mmCIF file of C-alpha atoms and ligand atoms in Angstrom:
data_model
loop_
_atom_site.group_PDB
_atom_site.id
_atom_site.type_symbol
_atom_site.label_atom_id
_atom_site.label_comp_id
_atom_site.label_asym_id
_atom_site.label_seq_id
_atom_site.Cartn_x
_atom_site.Cartn_y
_atom_site.Cartn_z
ATOM 1 C CA MET A 1 162.615 72.629 113.357
ATOM 2 C CA LYS A 2 160.442 72.093 110.129
ATOM 3 C CA LEU A 3 160.883 73.823 106.651
ATOM 4 C CA VAL A 4 157.845 73.793 104.221
ATOM 5 C CA VAL A 5 158.848 74.916 100.659
ATOM 6 C CA MET A 6 155.748 76.081 98.967
ATOM 7 C CA ILE A 7 155.606 76.359 95.154
ATOM 8 C CA PRO A 8 152.625 78.238 93.797
ATOM 9 C CA CYS A 9 152.380 77.318 90.085
ATOM 10 C CA CYS A 10 150.249 77.241 86.909
ATOM 11 C CA ASP A 11 151.146 75.291 83.933
ATOM 12 C CA GLU A 12 154.680 74.447 84.822
ATOM 13 C CA GLU A 13 154.720 70.729 83.808
ATOM 14 C CA LYS A 14 158.123 70.901 82.311
ATOM 15 C CA THR A 15 159.928 72.263 85.061
ATOM 16 C CA ILE A 16 157.955 71.293 88.409
ATOM 17 C CA ALA A 17 159.668 68.144 88.970
ATOM 18 C CA SER A 18 163.226 69.285 88.624
ATOM 19 C CA VAL A 19 162.398 72.349 91.007
ATOM 20 C CA ILE A 20 161.047 69.807 93.632
ATOM 21 C CA GLU A 21 164.155 67.608 93.197
ATOM 22 C CA GLU A 22 166.679 70.464 93.398
ATOM 23 C CA ILE A 23 165.516 71.330 96.719
ATOM 24 C CA PRO A 24 168.003 69.983 99.469
ATOM 25 C CA ARG A 25 166.084 67.784 102.079
ATOM 26 C CA ASP A 26 168.790 68.180 104.750
ATOM 27 C CA CYS A 27 168.845 71.883 105.410
ATOM 28 C CA CYS A 28 166.652 71.574 108.283
ATOM 29 C CA ASP A 29 165.372 68.684 110.661
ATOM 30 C CA GLU A 30 162.553 68.072 108.482
ATOM 31 C CA VAL A 31 161.700 69.365 105.062
ATOM 32 C CA GLU A 32 158.306 69.204 103.195
ATOM 33 C CA ILE A 33 157.296 70.416 99.779
ATOM 34 C CA LEU A 34 153.926 72.002 98.976
ATOM 35 C CA VAL A 35 152.808 72.604 95.570
ATOM 36 C CA ILE A 36 149.809 74.792 94.946
ATOM 37 C CA ASP A 37 148.345 74.195 91.632
ATOM 38 C CA ASP A 38 146.278 76.985 90.394
ATOM 39 C CA GLY A 39 144.042 75.324 87.803
ATOM 40 C CA SER A 40 146.863 74.109 85.671
ATOM 41 C CA THR A 41 145.474 72.524 82.489
ATOM 42 C CA ASP A 42 148.651 70.609 81.780
ATOM 43 C CA ASN A 43 150.427 67.718 83.789
ATOM 44 C CA THR A 44 151.667 69.875 86.491
ATOM 45 C CA VAL A 45 150.171 67.772 89.089
ATOM 46 C CA GLN A 46 151.283 64.416 87.733
ATOM 47 C CA GLU A 47 154.864 65.765 87.383
ATOM 48 C CA ALA A 48 154.823 67.261 90.874
ATOM 49 C CA GLU A 49 154.081 63.825 92.380
ATOM 50 C CA LYS A 50 156.762 62.271 90.278
ATOM 51 C CA GLY A 51 159.150 64.978 91.598
ATOM 52 C CA GLY A 52 158.268 64.058 95.216
ATOM 53 C CA ALA A 53 155.991 66.816 96.380
ATOM 54 C CA ASP A 54 154.776 65.957 99.912
ATOM 55 C CA ARG A 55 151.625 67.828 99.329
ATOM 56 C CA ILE A 56 149.606 69.067 96.548
ATOM 57 C CA LEU A 57 146.889 71.828 96.746
ATOM 58 C CA SER A 58 144.951 71.858 93.616
ATOM 59 C CA PHE A 59 142.420 74.571 92.647
ATOM 60 C CA LYS A 60 139.683 73.672 90.240
ATOM 61 C CA LYS A 61 140.183 76.672 88.113
ATOM 62 C CA ASN A 62 142.840 79.578 88.042
ATOM 63 C CA LYS A 63 142.380 82.055 90.958
ATOM 64 C CA GLY A 64 145.513 83.944 90.634
ATOM 65 C CA LEU A 65 149.088 84.119 92.362
ATOM 66 C CA ALA A 66 147.991 86.011 95.333
ATOM 67 C CA PRO A 67 145.149 83.684 96.473
ATOM 68 C CA ALA A 68 147.461 80.716 95.764
ATOM 69 C CA PHE A 69 150.121 82.272 97.906
ATOM 70 C CA ARG A 70 147.511 82.866 100.544
ATOM 71 C CA ALA A 71 146.309 79.198 100.475
ATOM 72 C CA GLY A 72 149.898 78.129 100.554
ATOM 73 C CA LEU A 73 150.851 80.073 103.668
ATOM 74 C CA GLN A 74 147.776 78.551 105.440
ATOM 75 C CA ALA A 75 148.595 75.034 104.195
ATOM 76 C CA ALA A 76 152.211 75.348 105.385
ATOM 77 C CA LEU A 77 150.926 76.582 108.859
ATOM 78 C CA GLU A 78 148.691 73.370 109.002
ATOM 79 C CA MET A 79 151.696 71.332 108.192
ATOM 80 C CA GLY A 80 153.490 72.663 111.067
ATOM 81 C CA ALA A 81 155.956 74.697 109.513
ATOM 82 C CA ASP A 82 158.640 76.777 111.382
ATOM 83 C CA ILE A 83 160.137 78.321 108.367
ATOM 84 C CA ILE A 84 158.110 78.804 105.035
ATOM 85 C CA VAL A 85 160.104 79.178 101.687
ATOM 86 C CA ASN A 86 158.322 80.362 98.785
ATOM 87 C CA THR A 87 159.787 79.917 95.341
ATOM 88 C CA ASP A 88 158.622 79.583 91.794
ATOM 89 C CA GLY A 89 157.696 76.434 89.760
ATOM 90 C CA ASP A 90 159.696 77.632 86.569
ATOM 91 C CA GLY A 91 163.072 76.909 87.837
ATOM 92 C CA GLN A 92 164.482 80.469 87.876
ATOM 93 C CA TYR A 93 165.210 80.439 91.534
ATOM 94 C CA ASN A 94 167.892 78.028 92.580
ATOM 95 C CA GLY A 95 166.554 75.681 95.283
ATOM 96 C CA LYS A 96 170.190 74.837 96.373
ATOM 97 C CA GLU A 97 170.179 78.310 97.756
ATOM 98 C CA ILE A 98 167.429 77.846 100.334
ATOM 99 C CA PRO A 99 170.144 77.122 103.278
ATOM 100 C CA LYS A 100 171.461 80.436 102.512
ATOM 101 C CA LEU A 101 168.067 82.125 102.343
ATOM 102 C CA ILE A 102 166.994 80.646 105.503
ATOM 103 C CA GLU A 103 170.216 81.594 107.438
ATOM 104 C CA PRO A 104 169.088 84.951 108.837
ATOM 105 C CA ILE A 105 165.897 83.114 110.329
ATOM 106 C CA LEU A 106 167.954 80.028 111.700
ATOM 107 C CA ASP A 107 170.478 82.842 113.194
ATOM 108 C CA ASN A 108 167.288 84.583 114.527
ATOM 109 C CA ARG A 109 168.207 87.970 112.933
ATOM 110 C CA ALA A 110 165.158 88.089 110.621
ATOM 111 C CA ASP A 111 161.420 87.256 110.469
ATOM 112 C CA PHE A 112 161.312 87.681 106.725
ATOM 113 C CA VAL A 113 164.244 87.221 104.360
ATOM 114 C CA LEU A 114 163.803 88.526 100.724
ATOM 115 C CA GLY A 115 166.162 86.970 97.893
ATOM 116 C CA SER A 116 167.669 89.771 96.032
ATOM 117 C CA ARG A 117 168.323 89.160 92.409
ATOM 118 C CA THR A 118 169.849 92.621 92.012
ATOM 119 C CA LYS A 119 172.463 92.097 94.744
ATOM 120 C CA GLY A 120 173.067 88.754 93.326
ATOM 121 C CA HIS A 121 173.241 87.558 89.672
ATOM 122 C CA ILE A 122 170.694 87.758 86.845
ATOM 123 C CA GLU A 123 171.407 85.471 83.966
ATOM 124 C CA TYR A 124 168.767 87.090 81.820
ATOM 125 C CA MET A 125 165.928 89.499 81.988
ATOM 126 C CA PRO A 126 164.488 91.383 79.340
ATOM 127 C CA LEU A 127 165.232 95.261 79.399
ATOM 128 C CA GLN A 128 161.455 96.428 79.783
ATOM 129 C CA LYS A 129 161.268 93.824 82.851
ATOM 130 C CA LYS A 130 164.360 95.120 84.419
ATOM 131 C CA ILE A 131 163.031 98.617 83.873
ATOM 132 C CA GLY A 132 159.668 97.629 85.303
ATOM 133 C CA ASN A 133 161.387 96.065 88.123
ATOM 134 C CA ARG A 134 163.424 99.070 89.116
ATOM 135 C CA ILE A 135 160.525 101.383 89.064
ATOM 136 C CA ALA A 136 158.215 99.018 91.059
ATOM 137 C CA THR A 137 160.851 98.520 93.615
ATOM 138 C CA PHE A 138 161.687 102.328 93.924
ATOM 139 C CA ILE A 139 158.077 102.937 94.692
ATOM 140 C CA THR A 140 157.835 99.854 97.224
ATOM 141 C CA ARG A 141 160.789 101.550 98.893
ATOM 142 C CA GLN A 142 159.040 105.024 99.181
ATOM 143 C CA VAL A 143 155.674 103.283 100.383
ATOM 144 C CA THR A 144 157.449 101.012 103.119
ATOM 145 C CA GLY A 145 160.478 103.027 104.202
ATOM 146 C CA TYR A 146 162.517 99.877 103.984
ATOM 147 C CA PRO A 147 165.557 100.086 101.369
ATOM 148 C CA VAL A 148 164.427 97.005 99.400
ATOM 149 C CA SER A 149 166.650 96.302 96.394
ATOM 150 C CA ASP A 150 164.228 93.861 94.649
ATOM 151 C CA ALA A 151 160.584 94.153 95.660
ATOM 152 C CA GLN A 152 159.380 91.587 93.170
ATOM 153 C CA SER A 153 161.385 88.636 94.230
ATOM 154 C CA GLY A 154 159.216 85.509 94.732
ATOM 155 C CA PHE A 155 162.269 83.574 96.498
ATOM 156 C CA ARG A 156 161.465 84.477 99.940
ATOM 157 C CA ALA A 157 161.389 82.905 103.861
ATOM 158 C CA PHE A 158 159.155 83.595 106.577
ATOM 159 C CA THR A 159 159.066 82.602 110.184
ATOM 160 C CA ARG A 160 155.901 80.948 111.289
ATOM 161 C CA ASP A 161 155.064 83.969 113.380
ATOM 162 C CA CYS A 162 155.740 86.349 110.252
ATOM 163 C CA ALA A 163 153.275 84.126 108.056
ATOM 164 C CA MET A 164 150.501 84.281 110.706
ATOM 165 C CA ARG A 165 150.922 88.054 110.745
ATOM 166 C CA LEU A 166 150.547 88.472 106.848
ATOM 167 C CA ASN A 167 146.963 88.698 105.599
ATOM 168 C CA VAL A 168 147.305 88.972 101.832
ATOM 169 C CA MET A 169 144.155 90.544 100.286
ATOM 170 C CA ALA A 170 145.271 91.205 96.613
ATOM 171 C CA ASP A 171 144.124 88.921 93.801
ATOM 172 C CA TYR A 172 146.924 89.250 91.640
ATOM 173 C CA THR A 173 150.278 89.584 93.111
ATOM 174 C CA TYR A 174 151.457 89.347 96.843
ATOM 175 C CA VAL A 175 154.909 90.319 96.351
ATOM 176 C CA GLN A 176 154.580 94.218 97.396
ATOM 177 C CA GLU A 177 151.622 93.674 99.623
ATOM 178 C CA THR A 178 153.522 91.291 101.909
ATOM 179 C CA LEU A 179 156.432 93.764 102.125
ATOM 180 C CA ILE A 180 154.118 96.654 103.248
ATOM 181 C CA GLN A 181 152.459 94.710 105.749
ATOM 182 C CA ALA A 182 155.664 93.205 107.357
ATOM 183 C CA THR A 183 157.229 96.926 107.390
ATOM 184 C CA TYR A 184 154.125 98.205 109.063
ATOM 185 C CA TYR A 185 153.847 95.567 111.617
ATOM 186 C CA GLY A 186 157.697 96.228 112.582
ATOM 187 C CA LEU A 187 158.786 92.734 111.323
ATOM 188 C CA VAL A 188 162.439 92.328 110.738
ATOM 189 C CA ILE A 189 163.504 91.914 106.834
ATOM 190 C CA GLU A 190 166.845 90.852 105.478
ATOM 191 C CA GLU A 191 167.931 90.599 101.952
ATOM 192 C CA VAL A 192 170.138 87.857 100.706
ATOM 193 C CA PRO A 193 171.760 87.856 97.186
ATOM 194 C CA ILE A 194 170.531 85.357 95.025
ATOM 195 C CA GLU A 195 170.920 83.787 91.460
ATOM 196 C CA PHE A 196 167.936 84.333 88.899
ATOM 197 C CA ARG A 197 168.138 81.937 85.953
ATOM 198 C CA ARG A 198 166.623 82.377 82.507
ATOM 199 C CA ARG A 199 163.311 80.846 82.109
ATOM 200 C CA ASN A 200 163.665 77.873 79.846
ATOM 201 C CA ALA A 201 160.046 76.347 79.608
ATOM 202 C CA GLY A 202 157.614 78.592 77.536
ATOM 203 C CA PRO A 203 156.554 82.284 78.085
ATOM 204 C CA SER A 204 155.925 83.989 81.851
ATOM 205 C CA ARG A 205 152.691 82.841 82.967
ATOM 206 C CA LEU A 206 152.440 85.838 85.356
ATOM 207 C CA ILE A 207 153.596 88.815 83.123
ATOM 208 C CA SER A 208 152.306 88.530 79.720
ATOM 209 C CA ASN A 209 152.203 92.196 79.399
ATOM 210 C CA ILE A 210 154.253 94.622 81.423
ATOM 211 C CA TRP A 211 151.914 97.389 81.248
ATOM 212 C CA LYS A 212 149.111 95.280 82.660
ATOM 213 C CA TYR A 213 151.349 94.109 85.293
ATOM 214 C CA ALA A 214 152.337 97.751 86.220
ATOM 215 C CA GLN A 215 148.659 98.575 86.161
ATOM 216 C CA ARG A 216 147.703 95.841 88.514
ATOM 217 C CA ALA A 217 150.809 95.837 90.713
ATOM 218 C CA GLY A 218 150.444 99.688 91.006
ATOM 219 C CA VAL A 219 146.736 99.436 92.280
ATOM 220 C CA THR A 220 148.004 96.818 94.860
ATOM 221 C CA ILE A 221 150.681 99.014 96.063
ATOM 222 C CA ALA A 222 148.516 102.135 96.221
ATOM 223 C CA ARG A 223 145.816 100.221 98.118
ATOM 224 C CA GLY A 224 148.534 99.024 100.702
ATOM 225 C CA TYR A 225 149.694 102.680 101.208
ATOM 226 C CA ARG A 226 146.201 104.228 101.652
ATOM 227 C CA ASP A 227 145.088 101.447 103.994
ATOM 228 C CA PHE A 228 148.135 101.788 106.285
ATOM 229 C CA HIS A 229 148.735 105.513 105.861
ATOM 230 C CA PRO A 230 145.333 106.957 105.140
ATOM 231 C CA LEU A 231 146.130 110.494 106.698
ATOM 232 C CA ASP A 232 149.175 111.141 104.512
ATOM 233 C CA THR A 233 147.265 109.703 101.562
ATOM 234 C CA PHE A 234 144.135 111.788 101.947
ATOM 235 C CA PHE A 235 145.561 114.880 103.556
ATOM 236 C CA GLY A 236 148.146 114.897 100.650
ATOM 237 C CA ILE A 237 145.454 114.833 98.070
ATOM 238 C CA GLY A 238 143.085 117.281 99.956
ATOM 239 C CA SER A 239 146.031 119.795 100.574
ATOM 240 C CA PHE A 240 146.633 119.961 96.796
ATOM 241 C CA PHE A 241 143.151 120.718 96.114
ATOM 242 C CA ILE A 242 143.079 123.392 98.832
ATOM 243 C CA LEU A 243 146.253 125.025 97.686
ATOM 244 C CA VAL A 244 145.152 125.293 93.950
ATOM 245 C CA GLY A 245 141.785 126.724 95.545
ATOM 246 C CA LEU A 246 143.731 129.294 97.541
ATOM 247 C CA LEU A 247 145.725 130.457 94.397
ATOM 248 C CA PHE A 248 142.412 131.259 92.592
ATOM 249 C CA GLY A 249 141.257 132.708 95.832
ATOM 250 C CA PHE A 250 144.327 135.102 95.947
ATOM 251 C CA ARG A 251 143.210 135.995 92.221
ATOM 252 C CA VAL A 252 139.791 136.915 93.366
ATOM 253 C CA LEU A 253 141.207 138.895 96.354
ATOM 254 C CA PHE A 254 143.660 140.913 94.240
ATOM 255 C CA GLY A 255 141.167 141.621 91.610
ATOM 256 C CA TYR A 256 138.657 142.936 94.466
ATOM 257 C CA PHE A 257 141.502 145.281 96.058
ATOM 258 C CA LYS A 258 142.279 146.465 92.563
ATOM 259 C CA THR A 259 138.826 147.166 91.273
ATOM 260 C CA GLY A 260 136.478 146.938 94.486
ATOM 261 C CA VAL A 261 134.366 144.443 93.164
ATOM 262 C CA VAL A 262 134.179 140.504 92.892
ATOM 263 C CA ALA A 263 131.940 140.231 89.769
ATOM 264 C CA GLY A 264 134.588 140.317 87.108
ATOM 265 C CA TYR A 265 136.437 137.109 88.907
ATOM 266 C CA LEU A 266 133.353 135.215 89.512
ATOM 267 C CA PRO A 267 134.577 132.186 87.622
ATOM 268 C CA SER A 268 137.793 132.066 89.911
ATOM 269 C CA ALA A 269 135.552 132.760 92.995
ATOM 270 C CA VAL A 270 133.367 129.577 91.999
ATOM 271 C CA LEU A 271 136.527 127.421 91.477
ATOM 272 C CA THR A 272 138.059 128.661 94.722
ATOM 273 C CA VAL A 273 135.180 127.448 96.741
ATOM 274 C CA LEU A 274 134.764 124.164 94.626
ATOM 275 C CA LEU A 275 138.323 123.188 94.998
ATOM 276 C CA ILE A 276 138.528 124.125 98.832
ATOM 277 C CA LEU A 277 135.417 122.077 99.311
ATOM 278 C CA ILE A 278 136.853 119.111 97.453
ATOM 279 C CA GLY A 279 140.052 119.456 99.528
ATOM 280 C CA VAL A 280 138.121 119.432 102.833
ATOM 281 C CA SER A 281 135.918 116.637 101.931
ATOM 282 C CA THR A 282 138.897 114.482 100.827
ATOM 283 C CA MET A 283 140.604 115.260 104.171
ATOM 284 C CA THR A 284 137.263 114.073 105.901
ATOM 285 C CA LEU A 285 137.512 110.888 103.754
ATOM 286 C CA GLY A 286 140.852 110.587 105.213
ATOM 287 C CA MET A 287 139.567 110.780 109.076
ATOM 288 C CA ILE A 288 137.147 107.967 108.141
ATOM 289 C CA ALA A 289 139.780 105.996 106.379
ATOM 290 C CA ASP A 290 142.005 106.645 109.536
ATOM 291 C CA ILE A 291 139.325 105.067 111.776
ATOM 292 C CA LEU A 292 139.076 101.988 109.370
ATOM 293 C CA LYS A 293 142.977 101.573 109.614
ATOM 294 C CA THR A 294 142.289 101.111 113.374
ATOM 295 C CA GLN A 295 139.758 98.766 112.734
ATOM 296 C CA ARG A 296 141.977 96.694 110.168
ATOM 297 C CA LYS A 297 144.814 96.823 112.802
ATOM 298 C CA ILE A 298 142.357 95.153 115.602
ATOM 299 C CA GLN A 299 141.285 92.630 112.692
ATOM 300 C CA ASP A 300 144.753 91.865 111.867
ATOM 301 C CA GLU A 301 145.412 91.093 115.658
ATOM 302 C CA ILE A 302 142.283 89.040 115.957
ATOM 303 C CA LEU A 303 143.328 87.156 112.968
ATOM 304 C CA TYR A 304 146.862 86.591 114.162
ATOM 305 C CA ARG A 305 145.487 85.172 117.540
ATOM 306 C CA LEU A 306 142.836 82.966 115.721
ATOM 307 C CA LYS A 307 145.778 81.443 113.684
ATOM 308 C CA LYS A 308 147.882 80.934 116.726
ATOM 309 C CA MET A 309 144.937 79.211 118.368
ATOM 310 C CA GLU A 310 144.046 77.091 115.237
ATOM 311 C CA TYR A 311 147.503 76.184 114.123
ATOM 312 C CA ASP A 312 149.562 75.948 117.243
ATOM 313 C CA ASN A 313 147.073 74.106 119.059
ATOM 314 C CA GLN A 314 146.532 71.181 116.465
HETATM 315 N N1 GTP B 1 149.034 80.335 91.590
HETATM 316 C C1 GTP B 1 149.548 80.823 90.471
HETATM 317 N N2 GTP B 1 150.854 80.990 90.176
HETATM 318 C C2 GTP B 1 151.182 81.440 88.946
HETATM 319 C C3 GTP B 1 150.155 82.155 88.199
HETATM 320 N N3 GTP B 1 150.838 82.738 87.279
HETATM 321 C C4 GTP B 1 152.123 82.387 87.467
HETATM 322 N N4 GTP B 1 152.355 81.747 88.500
HETATM 323 C C5 GTP B 1 153.472 81.228 88.966
HETATM 324 O O1 GTP B 1 154.129 82.265 89.575
HETATM 325 C C6 GTP B 1 155.493 82.057 89.572
HETATM 326 C C7 GTP B 1 156.202 83.309 88.775
HETATM 327 O O2 GTP B 1 155.538 83.320 87.621
HETATM 328 P P1 GTP B 1 156.538 83.923 86.084
HETATM 329 O O3 GTP B 1 155.299 83.674 85.226
HETATM 330 O O4 GTP B 1 157.532 82.963 86.260
HETATM 331 O O5 GTP B 1 156.622 85.032 86.651
HETATM 332 P P2 GTP B 1 158.110 85.937 86.489
HETATM 333 O O6 GTP B 1 159.223 84.810 87.051
HETATM 334 O O7 GTP B 1 158.108 87.218 87.070
HETATM 335 O O8 GTP B 1 158.405 86.090 85.000
HETATM 336 P P3 GTP B 1 159.489 85.319 84.018
HETATM 337 O O9 GTP B 1 160.652 85.982 84.300
HETATM 338 O O10 GTP B 1 158.964 85.554 82.544
HETATM 339 O O11 GTP B 1 159.379 83.984 84.195
HETATM 340 C C8 GTP B 1 155.764 80.792 88.682
HETATM 341 O O12 GTP B 1 155.925 79.702 89.617
HETATM 342 C C9 GTP B 1 154.368 80.427 88.074
HETATM 343 O O13 GTP B 1 154.042 79.223 87.730
HETATM 344 C C10 GTP B 1 148.891 81.934 88.558
HETATM 345 O O14 GTP B 1 147.986 82.433 87.964
HETATM 346 N N5 GTP B 1 148.615 81.321 89.606
HETATM 347 MG MG1 MG B 2 159.633 83.114 86.340
#
């Protein structure tokens, strides 16, 4: 059984070596550490080497956390990982908790294990981040139907098969998208309480502004929901327009019964037609999106089989 611990990071020269050193090398038959350096402008790579990273993947320029995560999963599969753990390079997650994190996978109970900070212990988190976390987790829970308690956690473990099933498309954050896909494809998720430490070295690299993060993560969640639940999305929006249109329609109808003419209610009549047309068009888009969902499912299945052929037959 081989474990690959992947650490996507950007400018974490102060912490990366200690993060690597903290990872227990005896929690699986074989443990390797993969660092994905996303165009760091400091000495992250040299420090990762000093810390004992087994493989370092370097991007020439910064591509973002989600592309780094995607590349990391691919590289870990190439390295022959049976289990993949993702952790951060800033030392906020405790590497000594990896055995606890992978336990549900070793026990064959789960495909995807999520380290939950809210079920565990948070040493420090600014209030606005705490609120943002709660809101994003609540939305992810509604979208996935899974009672997740900390959707933004970066301390996660995946089985090899689960890693092959995931196709991260976002360019900013992967955390919610992976949960949406895993629940949609029926993978078994389990949460494990974990410790979250204070960030000691410098400001957050990912979340410089909580509103910008909310906007970008919000778009990713909305896209995920739209892609996997197109009928609910477009029929929901379409029904709203039709309902409002009908309300105006009733106004026209009552006016007609009262006065015998429609002329006095012309603006309402026009609005009725317009809103119902928009509603019906939106529903039609939903049907097209539903066809695209089927294509997406087929493509995900093809990619899964290609990955199996590519990585399992090396
Ligand atoms: N690949 C890549 N990794 C990044 C980027 N930005 C941040 N990271 C890494 O993603 C992980 C999480 O980023 P943080 O900035 O710590 O985000 P956070 O933990 O949610 O926020 P803090 O609590 O303020 O630390 C860390 O390992 C970062 O080095 C990026 O642009 N590309
Ligand atoms: Mg952090």
